[in-house]
XYZ file of C-alpha atoms in Angstrom:
371
model
C 8.782 13.290 -6.103
C 9.597 9.667 -7.590
C 13.287 8.553 -6.024
C 14.748 8.329 -8.983
C 14.498 12.582 -8.946
C 16.391 12.959 -5.297
C 20.018 14.433 -5.382
C 21.198 11.442 -3.709
C 19.783 8.714 -6.094
C 21.784 7.528 -9.082
C 20.515 6.753 -11.740
C 21.568 5.354 -15.210
C 22.051 6.731 -18.826
C 19.703 7.346 -21.298
C 20.642 3.770 -23.422
C 20.261 1.903 -20.736
C 17.341 2.688 -19.510
C 16.060 2.329 -22.879
C 17.715 -1.819 -23.104
C 16.026 -1.987 -19.719
C 12.817 -0.777 -21.021
C 13.028 -3.295 -23.982
C 14.161 -6.030 -21.398
C 11.112 -5.504 -18.891
C 8.712 -5.523 -22.138
C 10.673 -8.704 -23.532
C 10.054 -10.350 -20.067
C 6.032 -9.583 -19.852
C 5.407 -11.016 -23.094
C 7.300 -14.209 -22.491
C 5.427 -14.422 -19.054
C 1.976 -13.502 -20.887
C 2.594 -16.104 -23.271
C 2.760 -18.813 -20.796
C -1.071 -18.153 -19.070
C -2.288 -20.296 -21.725
C -0.228 -23.122 -20.027
C -1.259 -22.695 -16.848
C -5.307 -23.506 -17.245
C -5.955 -19.910 -16.380
C -9.569 -21.243 -16.331
C -9.010 -23.411 -13.211
C -9.530 -21.590 -10.034
C -11.785 -20.515 -7.283
C -14.066 -17.761 -9.000
C -15.769 -17.415 -11.547
C -14.172 -18.108 -15.420
C -13.398 -14.196 -16.304
C -12.328 -13.524 -12.177
C -10.028 -16.961 -12.814
C -8.470 -15.312 -16.104
C -7.665 -12.276 -15.127
C -6.165 -13.452 -11.701
C -4.522 -15.974 -14.245
C -2.856 -13.333 -16.338
C -2.545 -9.993 -13.507
C -0.633 -13.052 -11.631
C 1.867 -13.454 -14.734
C 2.496 -10.090 -15.382
C 3.136 -8.851 -12.287
C 5.374 -11.636 -11.988
C 7.359 -11.164 -14.884
C 7.697 -7.154 -14.077
C 8.897 -8.006 -10.137
C 11.467 -10.452 -11.098
C 12.818 -8.574 -14.383
C 13.213 -5.413 -11.684
C 14.592 -7.702 -9.176
C 17.770 -8.471 -10.884
C 18.519 -4.644 -12.695
C 20.373 -2.912 -11.071
C 20.078 -0.204 -8.833
C 20.964 2.669 -11.321
C 18.822 1.016 -14.219
C 15.545 -0.027 -11.817
C 15.335 3.849 -10.080
C 15.281 5.046 -13.836
C 12.553 2.279 -15.678
C 10.803 3.218 -12.085
C 10.650 7.600 -13.087
C 9.814 6.416 -16.915
C 6.674 4.329 -15.130
C 6.140 7.426 -12.678
C 6.169 10.039 -16.022
C 3.488 7.549 -17.443
C 1.264 7.631 -15.143
C 0.951 11.297 -13.823
C -0.452 11.467 -17.422
C -2.940 8.989 -17.587
C -4.104 8.468 -14.008
C -5.101 12.491 -12.791
C -7.938 12.579 -16.027
C -9.026 8.206 -15.661
C -9.180 9.020 -11.852
C -11.723 12.482 -12.412
C -13.951 10.697 -14.191
C -14.224 7.439 -13.011
C -14.393 7.899 -9.616
C -14.741 12.052 -9.101
C -11.307 12.409 -7.568
C -8.826 15.120 -7.565
C -5.171 15.162 -6.622
C -2.692 17.715 -5.677
C 0.390 18.442 -4.090
C 1.957 19.184 -1.530
C 4.453 18.673 1.542
C 3.413 17.687 5.039
C 6.324 17.849 7.659
C 9.194 17.934 4.637
C 7.948 14.849 3.229
C 6.341 15.407 0.038
C 3.175 14.065 -1.451
C -0.413 13.607 -3.416
C -3.444 14.776 -1.902
C -6.607 12.683 -3.290
C -9.797 13.970 -2.601
C -13.342 14.281 -4.069
C -14.282 16.348 -6.592
C -17.687 16.887 -4.516
C -15.729 18.029 -1.111
C -13.328 20.683 -3.495
C -13.936 24.481 -3.374
C -12.643 24.369 -6.856
C -15.160 22.079 -8.208
C -18.195 23.379 -5.801
C -18.788 26.863 -5.428
C -22.223 26.569 -2.864
C -21.100 26.010 0.875
C -23.728 24.373 1.153
C -23.424 21.486 -1.296
C -19.795 20.879 -0.637
C -19.598 17.115 0.236
C -18.101 16.868 4.041
C -14.864 14.627 4.696
C -15.148 12.239 6.618
C -11.613 11.328 7.705
C -7.950 11.797 6.885
C -6.117 8.847 5.775
C -2.371 9.015 5.820
C -1.671 6.221 2.830
C 1.848 4.636 2.519
C 2.259 2.996 -0.676
C 3.688 -0.739 -1.383
C 6.731 -1.527 -3.014
C 8.174 -3.946 -0.716
C 10.376 -0.845 0.654
C 12.204 -0.047 -2.638
C 9.844 0.941 -5.031
C 6.259 2.162 -6.629
C 5.200 5.884 -6.288
C 2.796 7.845 -4.881
C 1.119 8.415 -8.571
C 1.066 5.142 -9.103
C -0.904 4.038 -6.081
C -4.036 7.214 -7.080
C -6.050 4.945 -8.608
C -6.157 2.097 -5.687
C -6.921 5.788 -2.838
C -9.905 7.709 -5.373
C -11.223 4.227 -4.990
C -10.929 4.322 -1.447
C -11.762 7.513 -1.064
C -15.279 7.392 -3.024
C -15.553 4.414 -0.801
C -15.437 5.605 2.678
C -15.536 9.724 1.732
C -12.125 9.821 3.060
C -9.598 12.636 1.875
C -5.704 10.813 1.827
C -2.760 11.415 1.491
C -0.573 9.627 0.337
C 3.003 9.992 1.838
C 6.059 10.310 -0.681
C 8.518 8.281 1.576
C 12.341 7.295 1.019
C 13.292 4.311 0.085
C 15.241 1.550 0.380
C 18.535 0.715 -0.823
C 19.507 4.435 -0.722
C 17.390 4.875 2.819
C 17.181 1.973 4.643
C 15.343 1.630 7.976
C 14.294 3.967 9.403
C 14.138 6.941 7.088
C 10.984 5.259 6.049
C 9.924 5.435 9.164
C 10.956 8.590 10.480
C 8.378 10.339 6.969
C 5.728 8.397 7.956
C 5.920 10.142 11.686
C 6.908 13.779 10.773
C 3.612 13.395 7.676
C 1.562 12.341 10.963
C 2.684 15.461 12.870
C 2.224 17.574 10.243
C -1.213 16.953 10.264
C -1.377 17.186 13.279
C 0.194 20.694 13.647
C -2.126 21.161 10.445
C -5.582 20.525 13.072
C -6.046 17.232 12.467
C -6.983 15.282 15.403
C -5.600 12.257 16.227
C -9.476 10.922 16.253
C -9.759 11.748 12.848
C -7.189 10.237 11.159
C -6.164 7.347 10.037
C -2.785 5.037 8.772
C -2.812 2.956 6.085
C -0.745 1.362 3.648
C -0.288 -2.278 1.121
C 2.319 -4.500 1.212
C 5.526 -2.926 2.465
C 3.566 0.591 3.467
C 1.419 -1.693 5.561
C 4.358 -3.383 7.972
C 5.249 0.892 7.670
C 1.798 1.244 9.060
C 2.482 -1.029 11.615
C 6.099 0.426 12.147
C 4.461 3.931 12.671
C 1.867 3.184 15.171
C 4.602 1.677 17.615
C 6.822 4.699 16.877
C 4.073 7.157 17.435
C 3.319 4.296 20.873
C 6.794 5.213 22.135
C 7.720 8.880 21.265
C 4.121 9.257 23.207
C 2.514 10.838 20.554
C -1.488 9.787 19.957
C -2.470 7.187 18.622
C -4.688 7.402 15.324
C -8.466 6.288 15.447
C -8.014 3.444 13.463
C -5.221 1.000 11.199
C -6.392 -0.129 7.290
C -3.176 -2.712 5.608
C -3.236 -4.768 2.853
C -1.491 -7.893 2.529
C 0.914 -6.138 5.253
C 4.653 -6.917 5.252
C 4.870 -7.583 8.488
C 7.143 -10.468 9.358
C 10.972 -9.079 7.448
C 11.999 -13.192 8.725
C 10.134 -14.917 6.702
C 10.062 -18.447 7.732
C 6.508 -19.287 7.389
C 5.325 -22.809 5.124
C 2.962 -20.064 3.130
C 6.546 -18.583 1.951
C 7.306 -21.518 0.030
C 4.090 -22.773 -0.287
C 2.196 -20.273 -1.904
C 5.162 -19.153 -4.111
C 3.642 -20.452 -7.007
C 0.423 -18.907 -6.344
C 1.348 -15.477 -5.244
C 2.547 -12.352 -7.558
C 5.711 -11.732 -5.662
C 9.634 -13.004 -6.801
C 10.486 -16.671 -4.773
C 13.348 -14.763 -2.911
C 11.420 -12.021 -1.648
C 14.087 -9.088 -0.822
C 14.297 -7.548 2.284
C 17.652 -6.885 2.649
C 18.449 -3.337 1.148
C 15.466 -2.064 4.058
C 17.416 -4.146 6.867
C 20.372 -3.274 6.734
C 21.683 -4.622 9.639
C 18.874 -4.522 11.776
C 17.546 -8.297 12.606
C 14.593 -9.112 10.947
C 13.029 -10.122 13.620
C 13.353 -6.089 15.862
C 9.713 -5.559 16.279
C 9.925 -2.194 14.966
C 10.497 -3.363 11.052
C 8.035 -7.007 12.180
C 5.035 -6.383 13.860
C 4.421 -9.938 14.652
C 7.122 -9.888 17.288
C 5.828 -6.791 19.302
C 3.655 -6.952 21.836
C 0.411 -4.575 21.387
C -1.843 -3.529 23.210
C -5.552 -1.764 23.074
C -4.315 1.452 24.923
C -2.244 2.454 22.258
C -2.306 0.513 18.694
C -6.367 1.724 17.329
C -9.131 -0.651 15.534
C -7.213 -2.147 13.244
C -8.465 -3.930 9.050
C -6.770 -6.280 7.906
C -7.431 -8.062 4.398
C -5.057 -10.654 2.293
C -5.315 -13.304 0.372
C -5.452 -16.932 1.141
C -2.495 -17.666 -1.870
C -0.031 -14.978 -0.894
C 2.891 -15.969 1.108
C 2.902 -13.484 4.001
C -0.418 -15.197 4.819
C 0.799 -16.974 7.446
C 2.898 -14.403 8.988
C -0.099 -12.046 8.570
C -2.766 -14.920 10.312
C 0.133 -14.817 13.193
C -0.277 -10.846 13.275
C -4.014 -10.727 13.781
C -3.706 -13.768 16.293
C -1.294 -11.491 18.839
C -3.849 -8.275 18.267
C -6.794 -10.645 18.815
C -5.149 -11.906 21.700
C -3.960 -8.555 23.063
C -7.905 -7.133 23.358
C -7.535 -4.817 19.901
C -10.729 -4.747 17.849
C -9.544 -6.266 14.355
C -11.515 -6.810 11.260
C -9.885 -9.621 9.295
C -10.360 -11.007 5.870
C -8.826 -13.550 4.327
C -10.265 -14.318 0.751
C -9.922 -17.983 -0.968
C -7.609 -18.522 -3.825
C -6.261 -14.793 -3.809
C -2.547 -13.397 -4.531
C -0.951 -10.208 -2.371
C -2.774 -6.960 -2.485
C -5.857 -8.279 -4.947
C -7.827 -5.191 -4.240
C -5.436 -3.143 -5.771
C -4.293 -5.491 -8.740
C -7.250 -6.621 -9.161
C -10.279 -4.314 -7.860
C -13.476 -5.686 -10.463
C -13.267 -8.875 -9.238
C -15.584 -10.678 -5.899
C -13.438 -10.421 -3.444
C -12.408 -7.219 -3.893
C -15.511 -5.916 -3.787
C -15.863 -7.971 -0.728
C -13.512 -5.702 0.748
C -14.509 -3.084 -0.750
C -18.468 -3.754 0.402
C -16.886 -4.438 4.018
C -14.371 -1.115 4.526
C -17.879 1.161 2.947
C -19.677 -0.580 6.220
C -16.268 0.302 8.644
C -15.194 3.587 7.549
C -17.508 5.666 9.912
C -17.920 2.847 13.291
C -14.269 3.516 14.523
C -14.084 7.525 12.658
C -16.501 10.603 12.984
C -15.999 12.776 10.563
C -14.138 16.419 11.648
C -14.879 19.275 8.658
C -13.164 22.131 10.243
C -10.151 20.338 11.015
C -9.531 19.437 7.043
C -6.366 20.835 5.351
C -6.856 23.448 3.827
C -6.142 22.765 -0.141
């Protein structure tokens, strides 16, 4: 369910939605026209990677800059159109490229999408002896700055993770701001986590993952589980997590020209009165301990605006004694493995995930949820 389909969410009229889409196209064309003037061939990688990075940066920046200027009802209507396009395009694409199937499900009262290897499915494999074992279950919290995107938009990345790790992934359709500010998303994530446990999946076979705002939400979930005496997950995977909503580090301004994020990153729609240095929303102010904060994989780009906050978060985990696998990739921007999976930096991240995927999580075939 995209946010526009929720009964509490207002949407724009058809004419306004059409004008919003025209405006988006114009904005992105204008942005792409700037690429040749920014010396796209220069950068830390090879020629193709550098050009791909320049084009991707400008396209996403144009999209986000335009989207953030829309009234919320027009934003939701535009988001629904993009969601509908992805619903048509993504299932056959990831089925062909990654051998992954998508199935809808509701866990703990929260809708979402399962991403599973076809080789592990009864629908595609008749002989039980030939089925691949599901190595672990991932609760994935998608990014979007706590305000946008939907599970179907993240299925390509999730499918890549399925192929790389052998895990099954549930992308939760949690509630987002400004219609549902903090702590709605955390409560939804906790309900899904508890629902997975109730289905018989042991916490030792559960991984919590997320990117950007979803990465920040993942850390909030870990703290929530600790505060409510719930078992911790086996591991955490974070991709450019938004772990500091105070936005007071030098990289917020010095890297603004290099990142895909808008220079005025919005956080007030999510907080709505909660202080940005509250440890429930900004993990850099929490006090992690290895007894309740699980082994954590974190990757981010050297040129992203959240860099300094993520560095501080990683240092705090290490100081506390939490096992951390950290990767900062030179010259890369926010959530680069999702936006540029073909780049050498992204391939290094995927290789690291492949090596780490079974180090802290062991397979439990009997605990896998039913299809």
